[in-house]
PDB file of C-alpha atoms in Angstrom:
ATOM      1  CA  VAL A 262     -58.152 -16.768 -15.531  1.00 48.00           C
ATOM      2  CA  ASP A 263     -56.862 -14.305 -18.096  1.00 59.00           C
ATOM      3  CA  SER A 264     -53.168 -13.526 -17.510  1.00 60.00           C
ATOM      4  CA  MET A 265     -53.862  -9.793 -17.811  1.00 59.00           C
ATOM      5  CA  GLN A 266     -56.379  -9.958 -14.969  1.00 65.00           C
ATOM      6  CA  GLU A 267     -53.725 -11.526 -12.753  1.00 69.00           C
ATOM      7  CA  ASP A 268     -51.502  -8.474 -13.313  1.00 73.00           C
ATOM      8  CA  LEU A 269     -54.159  -5.886 -12.444  1.00 79.00           C
ATOM      9  CA  LEU A 270     -54.021  -3.902  -9.239  1.00 75.00           C
ATOM     10  CA  TYR A 271     -57.452  -3.341  -7.754  1.00 77.00           C
ATOM     11  CA  ALA A 272     -58.488  -0.763  -5.172  1.00 76.00           C
ATOM     12  CA  LYS A 273     -59.203  -3.599  -2.733  1.00 80.00           C
ATOM     13  CA  ASP A 274     -55.518  -4.607  -3.001  1.00 84.00           C
ATOM     14  CA  ILE A 275     -54.354  -1.071  -2.243  1.00 85.00           C
ATOM     15  CA  TYR A 276     -56.394  -0.953   0.985  1.00 86.00           C
ATOM     16  CA  ASN A 277     -54.139  -3.685   2.393  1.00 85.00           C
ATOM     17  CA  LEU A 278     -50.889  -1.785   1.781  1.00 87.00           C
ATOM     18  CA  ASP A 279     -48.949   0.153   4.422  1.00 88.00           C
ATOM     19  CA  LEU A 280     -47.615   3.003   2.290  1.00 83.00           C
ATOM     20  CA  GLN A 281     -46.674   5.810   4.671  1.00 84.00           C
ATOM     21  CA  ALA A 282     -46.377   7.998   1.552  1.00 88.00           C
ATOM     22  CA  ASP A 283     -46.284  11.799   1.641  1.00 91.00           C
ATOM     23  CA  LEU A 284     -47.807  12.004  -1.831  1.00 91.00           C
ATOM     24  CA  VAL A 285     -49.326   9.597  -4.335  1.00 90.00           C
ATOM     25  CA  VAL A 286     -49.669  10.911  -7.889  1.00 90.00           C
ATOM     26  CA  LEU A 287     -52.283   9.230 -10.046  1.00 86.00           C
ATOM     27  CA  SER A 288     -51.853  11.199 -13.245  1.00 79.00           C
ATOM     28  CA  ALA A 289     -53.603   8.752 -15.565  1.00 76.00           C
ATOM     29  CA  CYS A 290     -57.127   9.368 -16.841  1.00 75.00           C
ATOM     30  CA  GLU A 291     -60.031   9.753 -14.409  1.00 73.00           C
ATOM     31  CA  THR A 292     -58.186   8.509 -11.319  1.00 76.00           C
ATOM     32  CA  GLY A 293     -60.260  10.824  -9.113  1.00 72.00           C
ATOM     33  CA  LYS A 294     -63.563   9.371 -10.216  1.00 71.00           C
ATOM     34  CA  GLY A 295     -65.267   6.624  -8.304  1.00 66.00           C
ATOM     35  CA  GLU A 296     -68.520   4.923  -7.565  1.00 70.00           C
ATOM     36  CA  ALA A 297     -70.872   6.874  -5.328  1.00 68.00           C
ATOM     37  CA  SER A 298     -71.928   5.083  -2.170  1.00 67.00           C
ATOM     38  CA  ARG A 299     -74.751   6.350   0.031  1.00 71.00           C
ATOM     39  CA  SER A 300     -72.902   5.757   3.270  1.00 64.00           C
ATOM     40  CA  GLU A 301     -69.284   6.094   2.139  1.00 63.00           C
ATOM     41  CA  GLY A 302     -69.256   8.876  -0.467  1.00 62.00           C
ATOM     42  CA  ALA A 303     -67.134   8.405  -3.583  1.00 63.00           C
ATOM     43  CA  ILE A 304     -65.165   5.180  -3.530  1.00 68.00           C
ATOM     44  CA  SER A 305     -62.179   5.759  -5.782  1.00 73.00           C
ATOM     45  CA  LEU A 306     -58.608   4.689  -6.346  1.00 79.00           C
ATOM     46  CA  GLY A 307     -57.460   7.789  -4.451  1.00 81.00           C
ATOM     47  CA  ARG A 308     -59.528   6.847  -1.434  1.00 82.00           C
ATOM     48  CA  ALA A 309     -57.822   3.455  -1.334  1.00 85.00           C
ATOM     49  CA  PHE A 310     -54.423   5.161  -1.238  1.00 88.00           C
ATOM     50  CA  PHE A 311     -55.581   7.466   1.586  1.00 87.00           C
ATOM     51  CA  TYR A 312     -56.728   4.438   3.557  1.00 87.00           C
ATOM     52  CA  SER A 313     -53.358   2.734   3.027  1.00 89.00           C
ATOM     53  CA  GLY A 314     -51.456   5.694   4.486  1.00 91.00           C
ATOM     54  CA  ALA A 315     -50.944   8.337   1.798  1.00 90.00           C
ATOM     55  CA  LYS A 316     -50.976  11.856   3.224  1.00 92.00           C
ATOM     56  CA  SER A 317     -52.053  13.478  -0.034  1.00 93.00           C
ATOM     57  CA  ILE A 318     -53.261  12.425  -3.472  1.00 92.00           C
ATOM     58  CA  LEU A 319     -52.904  14.196  -6.803  1.00 92.00           C
ATOM     59  CA  ASN A 320     -55.378  12.721  -9.261  1.00 89.00           C
ATOM     60  CA  THR A 321     -57.479  13.584 -12.293  1.00 90.00           C
ATOM     61  CA  LEU A 322     -61.197  14.086 -12.791  1.00 87.00           C
ATOM     62  CA  TRP A 323     -61.384  13.251 -16.500  1.00 87.00           C
ATOM     63  CA  SER A 324     -59.324  11.885 -19.392  1.00 88.00           C
ATOM     64  CA  VAL A 325     -56.112  13.842 -19.754  1.00 90.00           C
ATOM     65  CA  ASP A 326     -53.735  14.445 -22.635  1.00 92.00           C
ATOM     66  CA  ASP A 327     -50.511  12.411 -22.329  1.00 90.00           C
ATOM     67  CA  ALA A 328     -48.129  15.084 -23.641  1.00 92.00           C
ATOM     68  CA  SER A 329     -49.474  17.919 -21.510  1.00 94.00           C
ATOM     69  CA  THR A 330     -49.670  15.662 -18.447  1.00 93.00           C
ATOM     70  CA  GLY A 331     -46.005  14.784 -18.823  1.00 92.00           C
ATOM     71  CA  GLU A 332     -45.050  18.451 -18.947  1.00 94.00           C
ATOM     72  CA  LEU A 333     -47.292  19.351 -16.015  1.00 95.00           C
ATOM     73  CA  MET A 334     -45.783  16.553 -13.918  1.00 93.00           C
ATOM     74  CA  GLN A 335     -42.226  17.632 -14.762  1.00 94.00           C
ATOM     75  CA  GLN A 336     -42.970  21.167 -13.557  1.00 95.00           C
ATOM     76  CA  PHE A 337     -44.810  19.889 -10.481  1.00 95.00           C
ATOM     77  CA  TYR A 338     -41.984  17.534  -9.443  1.00 92.00           C
ATOM     78  CA  ALA A 339     -39.326  20.194 -10.066  1.00 93.00           C
ATOM     79  CA  ASP A 340     -41.156  22.608  -7.768  1.00 94.00           C
ATOM     80  CA  ILE A 341     -41.623  19.920  -5.089  1.00 93.00           C
ATOM     81  CA  ARG A 342     -37.897  19.190  -5.309  1.00 91.00           C
ATOM     82  CA  ASP A 343     -37.182  22.928  -4.971  1.00 92.00           C
ATOM     83  CA  GLY A 344     -39.079  23.076  -1.673  1.00 92.00           C
ATOM     84  CA  PHE A 345     -42.484  24.428  -2.679  1.00 95.00           C
ATOM     85  CA  THR A 346     -45.565  23.075  -0.960  1.00 95.00           C
ATOM     86  CA  ARG A 347     -47.644  20.516  -2.819  1.00 94.00           C
ATOM     87  CA  SER A 348     -50.447  23.004  -3.464  1.00 95.00           C
ATOM     88  CA  THR A 349     -48.069  25.770  -4.583  1.00 96.00           C
ATOM     89  CA  ALA A 350     -46.229  23.381  -6.911  1.00 96.00           C
ATOM     90  CA  LEU A 351     -49.496  22.349  -8.573  1.00 96.00           C
ATOM     91  CA  ARG A 352     -50.672  25.965  -8.804  1.00 97.00           C
ATOM     92  CA  LYS A 353     -47.369  27.055 -10.359  1.00 97.00           C
ATOM     93  CA  ALA A 354     -47.499  24.268 -12.939  1.00 96.00           C
ATOM     94  CA  LYS A 355     -51.058  25.211 -13.909  1.00 97.00           C
ATOM     95  CA  LEU A 356     -50.245  28.928 -14.117  1.00 97.00           C
ATOM     96  CA  ASN A 357     -47.197  28.136 -16.214  1.00 96.00           C
ATOM     97  CA  PHE A 358     -49.441  26.341 -18.718  1.00 96.00           C
ATOM     98  CA  ILE A 359     -51.732  29.369 -18.895  1.00 96.00           C
ATOM     99  CA  GLU A 360     -48.866  31.836 -19.276  1.00 96.00           C
ATOM    100  CA  GLU A 361     -47.021  29.856 -21.948  1.00 95.00           C
ATOM    101  CA  GLY A 362     -50.192  29.464 -24.003  1.00 92.00           C
ATOM    102  CA  LYS A 363     -49.445  26.035 -25.498  1.00 93.00           C
ATOM    103  CA  TYR A 364     -51.701  24.286 -22.982  1.00 95.00           C
ATOM    104  CA  ALA A 365     -53.645  27.310 -21.743  1.00 96.00           C
ATOM    105  CA  HIS A 366     -57.070  25.744 -22.252  1.00 96.00           C
ATOM    106  CA  PRO A 367     -58.462  24.406 -18.937  1.00 96.00           C
ATOM    107  CA  TYR A 368     -58.844  20.940 -20.480  1.00 94.00           C
ATOM    108  CA  TYR A 369     -55.080  20.463 -20.125  1.00 95.00           C
ATOM    109  CA  TRP A 370     -54.608  21.515 -16.501  1.00 95.00           C
ATOM    110  CA  SER A 371     -57.872  21.756 -14.575  1.00 94.00           C
ATOM    111  CA  ALA A 372     -58.479  17.989 -14.306  1.00 93.00           C
ATOM    112  CA  PHE A 373     -55.706  17.748 -11.698  1.00 94.00           C
ATOM    113  CA  MET A 374     -56.922  17.852  -8.114  1.00 91.00           C
ATOM    114  CA  LEU A 375     -54.836  17.721  -4.939  1.00 93.00           C
ATOM    115  CA  ARG A 376     -56.478  16.265  -1.841  1.00 90.00           C
ATOM    116  CA  GLY A 377     -55.128  15.859   1.669  1.00 90.00           C
ATOM    117  CA  GLU A 378     -52.067  17.566   3.113  1.00 86.00           C
ATOM    118  CA  ARG A 379     -50.755  20.493   1.097  1.00 85.00           C
ATOM    119  CA  ASP A 380     -47.561  21.409   2.903  1.00 81.00           C
ATOM    120  CA  GLU A 381     -43.931  20.990   1.863  1.00 84.00           C
ATOM    121  CA  ILE A 382     -42.456  17.523   1.428  1.00 83.00           C
ATOM    122  CA  LYS A 383     -39.070  17.241   3.084  1.00 77.00           C
ATOM    123  CA  LEU A 384     -36.719  15.684   0.549  1.00 69.00           C
ATOM    124  CA  ASN A 385     -33.012  15.324   0.841  1.00 62.00           C
ATOM    125  CA  SER A 386     -30.819  15.413  -2.241  1.00 55.00           C
ATOM    126  CA  ASN A 387     -30.514  11.622  -2.327  1.00 56.00           C
ATOM    127  CA  ASN A 388     -34.137  10.535  -2.084  1.00 53.00           C
ATOM    128  CA  TRP A 389     -36.132  12.645  -4.550  1.00 50.00           C
ATOM    129  CA  GLN A 390     -35.845  10.001  -7.289  1.00 52.00           C
ATOM    130  CA  TRP A 391     -37.762   7.538  -5.070  1.00 51.00           C
ATOM    131  CA  PHE A 392     -40.611  10.038  -5.206  1.00 54.00           C
ATOM    132  CA  VAL A 393     -40.583  10.640  -8.958  1.00 54.00           C
ATOM    133  CA  VAL A 394     -39.826   7.187 -10.369  1.00 53.00           C
ATOM    134  CA  PRO A 395     -42.771   5.335  -8.764  1.00 60.00           C
ATOM    135  CA  SER A 396     -45.162   8.046  -9.910  1.00 61.00           C
ATOM    136  CA  LEU A 397     -43.923   7.824 -13.486  1.00 56.00           C
ATOM    137  CA  LEU A 398     -44.134   4.039 -13.430  1.00 57.00           C
ATOM    138  CA  LEU A 399     -47.685   4.208 -12.113  1.00 62.00           C
ATOM    139  CA  PHE A 400     -48.624   6.682 -14.863  1.00 61.00           C
ATOM    140  CA  ILE A 401     -47.120   4.451 -17.557  1.00 61.00           C
ATOM    141  CA  GLY A 402     -48.781   1.353 -16.105  1.00 62.00           C
ATOM    142  CA  MET A 403     -52.200   2.966 -15.835  1.00 62.00           C
ATOM    143  CA  SER A 404     -51.898   4.305 -19.388  1.00 63.00           C
ATOM    144  CA  TRP A 405     -50.932   0.865 -20.689  1.00 58.00           C
ATOM    145  CA  LEU A 406     -53.843  -0.776 -18.888  1.00 61.00           C
ATOM    146  CA  GLY A 407     -56.242   1.834 -20.223  1.00 62.00           C
ATOM    147  CA  MET A 408     -55.057   1.408 -23.793  1.00 58.00           C
ATOM    148  CA  ASN A 409     -55.365  -2.381 -23.600  1.00 58.00           C
ATOM    149  CA  TYR A 410     -58.777  -2.149 -21.991  1.00 57.00           C
ATOM    150  CA  PHE A 411     -60.140  -0.001 -24.825  1.00 55.00           C
ATOM    151  CA  LYS A 412     -58.525  -2.201 -27.485  1.00 56.00           C
ATOM    152  CA  ARG A 413     -60.353  -5.231 -26.060  1.00 57.00           C
ATOM    153  CA  LYS A 414     -63.651  -3.307 -26.017  1.00 55.00           C
ATOM    154  CA  LYS A 415     -63.553  -2.785 -29.826  1.00 54.00           C
TER     155      LYS A 415
END
């Protein structure tokens, strides 16, 4: 067995977790896509996180730009920390991109989709980093896996 395959996290593994998470952010490329099943609908990474206990999922519908995604996530997390609802925080981040002009094209912001609960996440001043750090690590890990996958395909 290839050592890289041993390190991969599959959707089937996520189904067995007990997350109890208010929000899971999957900001890597195409995390909202999945295989269509006649009886189950789209089976995606996000669905696995819902099944394991996540109350809401923020994911992407197509390949996203790394630089713009980082900026969008910073704005999104700052607004969550400041008490905005999940949906308002995402909307504000997208509108900010449009207003600033640098990433105004829909390619940079419209791939992000919020599903599930949209209300405010209650954070105290000591626990917000436990919300941000895992999301950033997941983004970095998914990006690394994607880059290595495409390198092996060449």
